[in-house]
PDB file of C-alpha atoms in Angstrom:
ATOM      1  CA  ALA K  80      93.629  94.858 120.200  1.00  0.00           C
ATOM      2  CA  GLN K  81      91.729  97.667 118.565  1.00  0.00           C
ATOM      3  CA  SER K  82      88.830  99.405 120.293  1.00  0.00           C
ATOM      4  CA  VAL K  83      86.536 102.342 119.634  1.00  0.00           C
ATOM      5  CA  SER K  84      84.953 104.732 122.092  1.00  0.00           C
ATOM      6  CA  GLN K  85      82.000 106.970 121.342  1.00  0.00           C
ATOM      7  CA  HIS K  86      81.500 109.288 124.274  1.00  0.00           C
ATOM      8  CA  ASN K  87      78.075 110.671 123.466  1.00  0.00           C
ATOM      9  CA  HIS K  88      75.408 107.997 123.633  1.00  0.00           C
ATOM     10  CA  HIS K  89      72.439 110.306 123.172  1.00  0.00           C
ATOM     11  CA  VAL K  90      72.416 113.722 121.529  1.00  0.00           C
ATOM     12  CA  ILE K  91      69.363 115.919 121.087  1.00  0.00           C
ATOM     13  CA  LEU K  92      69.531 118.998 118.869  1.00  0.00           C
ATOM     14  CA  SER K  93      67.250 121.465 117.201  1.00  0.00           C
ATOM     15  CA  GLU K  94      67.293 121.898 113.439  1.00  0.00           C
ATOM     16  CA  ALA K  95      70.099 124.154 112.177  1.00  0.00           C
ATOM     17  CA  ALA K  96      72.274 123.447 115.205  1.00  0.00           C
ATOM     18  CA  SER K  97      75.823 122.302 114.623  1.00  0.00           C
ATOM     19  CA  LEU K  98      76.802 118.723 115.337  1.00  0.00           C
ATOM     20  CA  GLU K  99      79.978 117.087 116.523  1.00  0.00           C
ATOM     21  CA  LEU K 100      80.049 113.428 117.567  1.00  0.00           C
ATOM     22  CA  GLY K 101      83.168 112.165 119.257  1.00  0.00           C
ATOM     23  CA  CYS K 102      85.045 109.029 118.296  1.00  0.00           C
ATOM     24  CA  ASN K 103      88.328 107.897 119.805  1.00  0.00           C
ATOM     25  CA  TYR K 104      90.149 104.696 119.036  1.00  0.00           C
ATOM     26  CA  SER K 105      92.829 102.608 120.566  1.00  0.00           C
ATOM     27  CA  TYR K 106      95.413 101.184 118.199  1.00  0.00           C
ATOM     28  CA  GLY K 107      99.003 102.156 117.639  1.00  0.00           C
ATOM     29  CA  GLY K 108      99.430 101.396 113.962  1.00  0.00           C
ATOM     30  CA  THR K 109      97.860 102.217 110.633  1.00  0.00           C
ATOM     31  CA  VAL K 110      94.095 102.440 110.716  1.00  0.00           C
ATOM     32  CA  ASN K 111      91.138 102.821 108.414  1.00  0.00           C
ATOM     33  CA  LEU K 112      88.244 104.743 109.932  1.00  0.00           C
ATOM     34  CA  PHE K 113      84.561 104.759 109.134  1.00  0.00           C
ATOM     35  CA  TRP K 114      81.327 106.377 110.159  1.00  0.00           C
ATOM     36  CA  TYR K 115      78.139 104.423 109.514  1.00  0.00           C
ATOM     37  CA  VAL K 116      74.583 105.672 109.947  1.00  0.00           C
ATOM     38  CA  GLN K 117      71.392 103.772 110.639  1.00  0.00           C
ATOM     39  CA  TYR K 118      68.195 105.691 109.921  1.00  0.00           C
ATOM     40  CA  PRO K 119      65.039 104.491 111.686  1.00  0.00           C
ATOM     41  CA  GLY K 120      63.863 101.227 110.168  1.00  0.00           C
ATOM     42  CA  GLN K 121      66.775 101.005 107.748  1.00  0.00           C
ATOM     43  CA  HIS K 122      70.038  99.117 107.559  1.00  0.00           C
ATOM     44  CA  LEU K 123      73.447 100.463 108.453  1.00  0.00           C
ATOM     45  CA  GLN K 124      75.033 102.391 105.620  1.00  0.00           C
ATOM     46  CA  LEU K 125      78.373 104.056 105.086  1.00  0.00           C
ATOM     47  CA  LEU K 126      78.499 107.798 105.730  1.00  0.00           C
ATOM     48  CA  LEU K 127      82.205 108.364 105.081  1.00  0.00           C
ATOM     49  CA  LYS K 128      85.593 106.714 105.440  1.00  0.00           C
ATOM     50  CA  TYR K 129      89.249 107.579 105.837  1.00  0.00           C
ATOM     51  CA  PHE K 130      92.074 105.440 104.457  1.00  0.00           C
ATOM     52  CA  SER K 131      94.929 107.866 103.831  1.00  0.00           C
ATOM     53  CA  GLY K 132      95.717 111.321 102.516  1.00  0.00           C
ATOM     54  CA  ASP K 133      93.736 114.417 103.485  1.00  0.00           C
ATOM     55  CA  PRO K 134      92.653 113.927 107.113  1.00  0.00           C
ATOM     56  CA  LEU K 135      89.475 115.920 106.493  1.00  0.00           C
ATOM     57  CA  VAL K 136      87.018 113.596 104.845  1.00  0.00           C
ATOM     58  CA  LYS K 137      83.723 114.659 103.326  1.00  0.00           C
ATOM     59  CA  GLY K 138      80.805 112.265 103.139  1.00  0.00           C
ATOM     60  CA  ILE K 139      77.214 112.222 102.062  1.00  0.00           C
ATOM     61  CA  LYS K 140      74.534 114.674 103.191  1.00  0.00           C
ATOM     62  CA  GLY K 141      76.979 117.377 104.253  1.00  0.00           C
ATOM     63  CA  PHE K 142      78.793 115.318 106.881  1.00  0.00           C
ATOM     64  CA  GLU K 143      82.540 115.480 107.355  1.00  0.00           C
ATOM     65  CA  ALA K 144      85.046 113.962 109.744  1.00  0.00           C
ATOM     66  CA  GLU K 145      88.573 114.859 110.683  1.00  0.00           C
ATOM     67  CA  PHE K 146      91.264 112.314 111.496  1.00  0.00           C
ATOM     68  CA  ILE K 147      93.623 113.651 114.160  1.00  0.00           C
ATOM     69  CA  LYS K 148      96.313 111.047 114.567  1.00  0.00           C
ATOM     70  CA  SER K 149      97.892 112.634 117.644  1.00  0.00           C
ATOM     71  CA  LYS K 150      94.556 112.479 119.444  1.00  0.00           C
ATOM     72  CA  PHE K 151      93.493 109.081 118.069  1.00  0.00           C
ATOM     73  CA  SER K 152      90.236 110.745 117.095  1.00  0.00           C
ATOM     74  CA  PHE K 153      87.865 110.772 114.143  1.00  0.00           C
ATOM     75  CA  ASN K 154      85.043 113.113 115.091  1.00  0.00           C
ATOM     76  CA  LEU K 155      81.997 113.530 112.887  1.00  0.00           C
ATOM     77  CA  ARG K 156      80.698 117.018 112.145  1.00  0.00           C
ATOM     78  CA  LYS K 157      77.891 118.754 110.349  1.00  0.00           C
ATOM     79  CA  PRO K 158      77.448 122.544 110.439  1.00  0.00           C
ATOM     80  CA  SER K 159      73.645 122.514 110.339  1.00  0.00           C
ATOM     81  CA  VAL K 160      71.576 119.438 111.113  1.00  0.00           C
ATOM     82  CA  GLN K 161      68.179 118.616 109.700  1.00  0.00           C
ATOM     83  CA  TRP K 162      65.285 116.629 111.130  1.00  0.00           C
ATOM     84  CA  SER K 163      66.108 113.891 108.608  1.00  0.00           C
ATOM     85  CA  ASP K 164      69.513 113.395 110.282  1.00  0.00           C
ATOM     86  CA  THR K 165      67.776 111.679 113.183  1.00  0.00           C
ATOM     87  CA  ALA K 166      69.524 108.318 113.313  1.00  0.00           C
ATOM     88  CA  GLU K 167      72.048 106.122 115.093  1.00  0.00           C
ATOM     89  CA  TYR K 168      75.679 106.867 114.216  1.00  0.00           C
ATOM     90  CA  PHE K 169      78.473 104.331 114.551  1.00  0.00           C
ATOM     91  CA  CYS K 170      82.192 104.907 114.371  1.00  0.00           C
ATOM     92  CA  ALA K 171      84.357 101.967 113.278  1.00  0.00           C
ATOM     93  CA  ILE K 172      88.047 101.208 113.036  1.00  0.00           C
ATOM     94  CA  GLN K 173      89.868  98.666 110.937  1.00  0.00           C
ATOM     95  CA  SER K 174      93.526  98.248 111.762  1.00  0.00           C
ATOM     96  CA  GLY K 175      96.001  97.951 108.926  1.00  0.00           C
ATOM     97  CA  GLY K 176      96.348  94.190 109.032  1.00  0.00           C
ATOM     98  CA  SER K 177      92.779  93.273 109.898  1.00  0.00           C
ATOM     99  CA  TYR K 178      89.791  92.468 107.730  1.00  0.00           C
ATOM    100  CA  ILE K 179      87.363  93.044 110.540  1.00  0.00           C
ATOM    101  CA  PRO K 180      85.981  96.458 111.511  1.00  0.00           C
ATOM    102  CA  THR K 181      85.444  97.090 115.211  1.00  0.00           C
ATOM    103  CA  PHE K 182      82.473  99.287 116.007  1.00  0.00           C
ATOM    104  CA  GLY K 183      81.734 101.709 118.797  1.00  0.00           C
ATOM    105  CA  ARG K 184      78.543 101.605 120.866  1.00  0.00           C
ATOM    106  CA  GLY K 185      76.831 104.143 118.671  1.00  0.00           C
ATOM    107  CA  THR K 186      75.358 107.586 119.269  1.00  0.00           C
ATOM    108  CA  SER K 187      71.649 108.178 119.009  1.00  0.00           C
ATOM    109  CA  LEU K 188      70.939 111.581 117.455  1.00  0.00           C
ATOM    110  CA  ILE K 189      67.487 113.133 117.651  1.00  0.00           C
ATOM    111  CA  VAL K 190      66.880 116.355 115.768  1.00  0.00           C
ATOM    112  CA  HIS K 191      63.779 118.326 116.664  1.00  0.00           C
ATOM    113  CA  PRO K 192      62.097 120.261 113.839  1.00  0.00           C
TER     114      PRO K 192
ATOM    115  CA  GLY B  65      71.312  90.781  94.473  1.00  0.00           C
ATOM    116  CA  ALA B  66      71.079  94.508  94.969  1.00  0.00           C
ATOM    117  CA  GLY B  67      71.858  94.372  98.655  1.00  0.00           C
ATOM    118  CA  VAL B  68      72.524  92.041 101.556  1.00  0.00           C
ATOM    119  CA  SER B  69      69.396  90.071 102.318  1.00  0.00           C
ATOM    120  CA  GLN B  70      68.660  88.449 105.667  1.00  0.00           C
ATOM    121  CA  SER B  71      65.902  86.147 106.815  1.00  0.00           C
ATOM    122  CA  PRO B  72      63.867  85.923 108.890  1.00  0.00           C
ATOM    123  CA  SER B  73      63.554  89.595 109.727  1.00  0.00           C
ATOM    124  CA  ASN B  74      61.971  88.692 113.058  1.00  0.00           C
ATOM    125  CA  LYS B  75      62.030  85.462 115.004  1.00  0.00           C
ATOM    126  CA  VAL B  76      60.525  84.655 118.380  1.00  0.00           C
ATOM    127  CA  THR B  77      61.636  81.346 119.820  1.00  0.00           C
ATOM    128  CA  GLU B  78      61.336  79.471 123.065  1.00  0.00           C
ATOM    129  CA  LYS B  79      64.345  79.045 125.289  1.00  0.00           C
ATOM    130  CA  GLY B  80      66.138  75.836 124.456  1.00  0.00           C
ATOM    131  CA  LYS B  81      65.100  75.701 120.796  1.00  0.00           C
ATOM    132  CA  ASP B  82      67.547  75.931 117.895  1.00  0.00           C
ATOM    133  CA  VAL B  83      67.357  78.754 115.371  1.00  0.00           C
ATOM    134  CA  GLU B  84      68.874  79.329 111.940  1.00  0.00           C
ATOM    135  CA  LEU B  85      69.457  82.759 110.485  1.00  0.00           C
ATOM    136  CA  ARG B  86      70.210  83.176 106.825  1.00  0.00           C
ATOM    137  CA  CYS B  87      72.245  85.735 104.928  1.00  0.00           C
ATOM    138  CA  ASP B  88      72.438  86.323 101.175  1.00  0.00           C
ATOM    139  CA  PRO B  89      75.397  88.631 100.489  1.00  0.00           C
ATOM    140  CA  ILE B  90      75.745  90.951  97.536  1.00  0.00           C
ATOM    141  CA  SER B  91      76.522  88.907  94.445  1.00  0.00           C
ATOM    142  CA  GLY B  92      80.268  88.562  93.888  1.00  0.00           C
ATOM    143  CA  HIS B  93      81.255  89.606  97.402  1.00  0.00           C
ATOM    144  CA  THR B  94      83.812  87.155  98.765  1.00  0.00           C
ATOM    145  CA  ALA B  95      83.914  88.456 102.341  1.00  0.00           C
ATOM    146  CA  LEU B  96      81.007  87.935 104.712  1.00  0.00           C
ATOM    147  CA  TYR B  97      80.631  89.029 108.333  1.00  0.00           C
ATOM    148  CA  TRP B  98      78.207  88.313 111.146  1.00  0.00           C
ATOM    149  CA  TYR B  99      77.728  90.805 113.959  1.00  0.00           C
ATOM    150  CA  ARG B 100      75.368  90.878 116.924  1.00  0.00           C
ATOM    151  CA  GLN B 101      73.779  93.987 118.385  1.00  0.00           C
ATOM    152  CA  ARG B 102      72.128  93.764 121.762  1.00  0.00           C
ATOM    153  CA  LEU B 103      69.702  96.451 122.827  1.00  0.00           C
ATOM    154  CA  GLY B 104      71.551  99.663 123.646  1.00  0.00           C
ATOM    155  CA  GLN B 105      74.933  98.247 122.769  1.00  0.00           C
ATOM    156  CA  GLY B 106      77.325  98.406 119.867  1.00  0.00           C
ATOM    157  CA  LEU B 107      78.016  95.861 117.191  1.00  0.00           C
ATOM    158  CA  GLU B 108      79.740  92.744 118.473  1.00  0.00           C
ATOM    159  CA  PHE B 109      81.781  90.805 115.919  1.00  0.00           C
ATOM    160  CA  LEU B 110      80.922  87.107 115.656  1.00  0.00           C
ATOM    161  CA  ILE B 111      82.571  85.540 112.615  1.00  0.00           C
ATOM    162  CA  TYR B 112      84.185  86.395 109.291  1.00  0.00           C
ATOM    163  CA  PHE B 113      84.209  84.342 106.090  1.00  0.00           C
ATOM    164  CA  GLN B 114      86.565  84.694 103.156  1.00  0.00           C
ATOM    165  CA  GLY B 115      85.000  82.555 100.462  1.00  0.00           C
ATOM    166  CA  ASN B 116      83.695  79.446 102.187  1.00  0.00           C
ATOM    167  CA  SER B 117      86.300  79.353 104.922  1.00  0.00           C
ATOM    168  CA  ALA B 118      86.181  81.144 108.247  1.00  0.00           C
ATOM    169  CA  PRO B 119      89.645  82.434 109.152  1.00  0.00           C
ATOM    170  CA  ASP B 120      88.273  84.256 112.173  1.00  0.00           C
ATOM    171  CA  LYS B 121      85.664  82.731 114.473  1.00  0.00           C
ATOM    172  CA  SER B 122      86.972  84.483 117.527  1.00  0.00           C
ATOM    173  CA  GLY B 123      83.758  86.355 118.242  1.00  0.00           C
ATOM    174  CA  LEU B 124      81.450  83.367 118.561  1.00  0.00           C
ATOM    175  CA  PRO B 125      80.319  83.601 122.201  1.00  0.00           C
ATOM    176  CA  SER B 126      79.971  79.882 122.891  1.00  0.00           C
ATOM    177  CA  ASP B 127      79.915  76.470 121.230  1.00  0.00           C
ATOM    178  CA  ARG B 128      76.158  76.847 120.850  1.00  0.00           C
ATOM    179  CA  PHE B 129      76.919  79.238 117.986  1.00  0.00           C
ATOM    180  CA  SER B 130      78.083  78.023 114.591  1.00  0.00           C
ATOM    181  CA  ALA B 131      78.066  79.328 111.065  1.00  0.00           C
ATOM    182  CA  GLU B 132      78.728  78.034 107.615  1.00  0.00           C
ATOM    183  CA  ARG B 133      78.916  79.403 104.138  1.00  0.00           C
ATOM    184  CA  THR B 134      78.433  77.494 100.917  1.00  0.00           C
ATOM    185  CA  GLY B 135      79.104  78.301  97.284  1.00  0.00           C
ATOM    186  CA  GLU B 136      80.842  81.511  98.328  1.00  0.00           C
ATOM    187  CA  SER B 137      77.351  82.852  98.738  1.00  0.00           C
ATOM    188  CA  VAL B 138      74.701  82.107 101.331  1.00  0.00           C
ATOM    189  CA  SER B 139      75.642  81.881 104.984  1.00  0.00           C
ATOM    190  CA  THR B 140      73.705  80.386 107.858  1.00  0.00           C
ATOM    191  CA  LEU B 141      74.217  81.263 111.510  1.00  0.00           C
ATOM    192  CA  THR B 142      72.893  78.584 113.833  1.00  0.00           C
ATOM    193  CA  ILE B 143      72.240  79.038 117.522  1.00  0.00           C
ATOM    194  CA  GLN B 144      71.553  75.840 119.428  1.00  0.00           C
ATOM    195  CA  ARG B 145      69.658  75.618 122.709  1.00  0.00           C
ATOM    196  CA  THR B 146      68.880  79.321 122.665  1.00  0.00           C
ATOM    197  CA  GLN B 147      69.100  81.325 125.880  1.00  0.00           C
ATOM    198  CA  GLN B 148      67.447  84.619 126.758  1.00  0.00           C
ATOM    199  CA  GLU B 149      70.779  86.426 126.531  1.00  0.00           C
ATOM    200  CA  ASP B 150      70.891  85.473 122.834  1.00  0.00           C
ATOM    201  CA  SER B 151      68.100  87.973 122.172  1.00  0.00           C
ATOM    202  CA  ALA B 152      69.562  90.569 119.817  1.00  0.00           C
ATOM    203  CA  VAL B 153      69.661  91.771 116.252  1.00  0.00           C
ATOM    204  CA  TYR B 154      71.971  89.611 114.170  1.00  0.00           C
ATOM    205  CA  LEU B 155      73.535  91.593 111.349  1.00  0.00           C
ATOM    206  CA  CYS B 156      75.152  90.183 108.261  1.00  0.00           C
ATOM    207  CA  ALA B 157      77.475  92.217 106.058  1.00  0.00           C
ATOM    208  CA  SER B 158      79.538  91.592 102.959  1.00  0.00           C
ATOM    209  CA  SER B 159      82.357  93.247 101.090  1.00  0.00           C
ATOM    210  CA  ARG B 160      83.879  92.728  97.698  1.00  0.00           C
ATOM    211  CA  THR B 161      87.211  91.285  98.740  1.00  0.00           C
ATOM    212  CA  GLY B 162      87.654  91.542 102.482  1.00  0.00           C
ATOM    213  CA  THR B 163      90.783  93.579 101.929  1.00  0.00           C
ATOM    214  CA  SER B 164      91.542  95.996 104.722  1.00  0.00           C
ATOM    215  CA  GLY B 165      89.766  99.216 103.908  1.00  0.00           C
ATOM    216  CA  ASN B 166      86.995  97.763 101.812  1.00  0.00           C
ATOM    217  CA  THR B 167      83.561  99.147 102.534  1.00  0.00           C
ATOM    218  CA  ILE B 168      81.241  96.591 104.059  1.00  0.00           C
ATOM    219  CA  TYR B 169      77.536  96.577 103.277  1.00  0.00           C
ATOM    220  CA  PHE B 170      74.987  95.550 105.869  1.00  0.00           C
ATOM    221  CA  GLY B 171      71.690  93.754 105.678  1.00  0.00           C
ATOM    222  CA  GLU B 172      68.685  94.851 107.675  1.00  0.00           C
ATOM    223  CA  GLY B 173      69.263  92.267 110.346  1.00  0.00           C
ATOM    224  CA  SER B 174      67.368  89.423 111.938  1.00  0.00           C
ATOM    225  CA  TRP B 175      65.741  90.361 115.228  1.00  0.00           C
ATOM    226  CA  LEU B 176      65.807  87.346 117.548  1.00  0.00           C
ATOM    227  CA  THR B 177      63.740  87.231 120.714  1.00  0.00           C
ATOM    228  CA  VAL B 178      64.116  84.270 123.057  1.00  0.00           C
ATOM    229  CA  VAL B 179      61.237  83.868 125.487  1.00  0.00           C
TER     230      VAL B 179
END
């Protein structure tokens, strides 16, 4: 069975600080990987996704994530966060033969102005 | 429609009552998903529809939970004899084909509180 682990449950940063949110998964085969974001009062929306090819994926709003197969990781990064990045971030995995994404517990990010 | 629409957005019900939660997926999306998110926890998969059939119901927590989908469109999640542990946000999502790798689009959720 596939599973996702997000190690940081709460992260607090000041504006302009760099961000890295950890995501590790458990599955031995081909995977599709996603990061979703939920801004306060809004619905979950896709930030970026990896299917194949270049393991460094760029998403919206300056976010990027790197797929490291040997580490079963898909960490989310942003060089300089803004107050508007305050949100809940969810990592998700979809194994090659499955239609159903499995989500991690989420990481709550608070950015102080 | 422009996005996934869910109703009601908030529901407070007494323990033991039945509730129905509705989801209108994006027009033309054949795949529909229900997830549950309890306070402070991640998204818990409940059920997946491809068209009107549900090939995967493995996440439904008990026989008090059921869901149906008609016309390859609207879906209803029904919880019978609600319990306090059913309190959560119930999220509906849809995707164009359900093919592995397709982006899924979420609604804003239905917040259920059982008192």
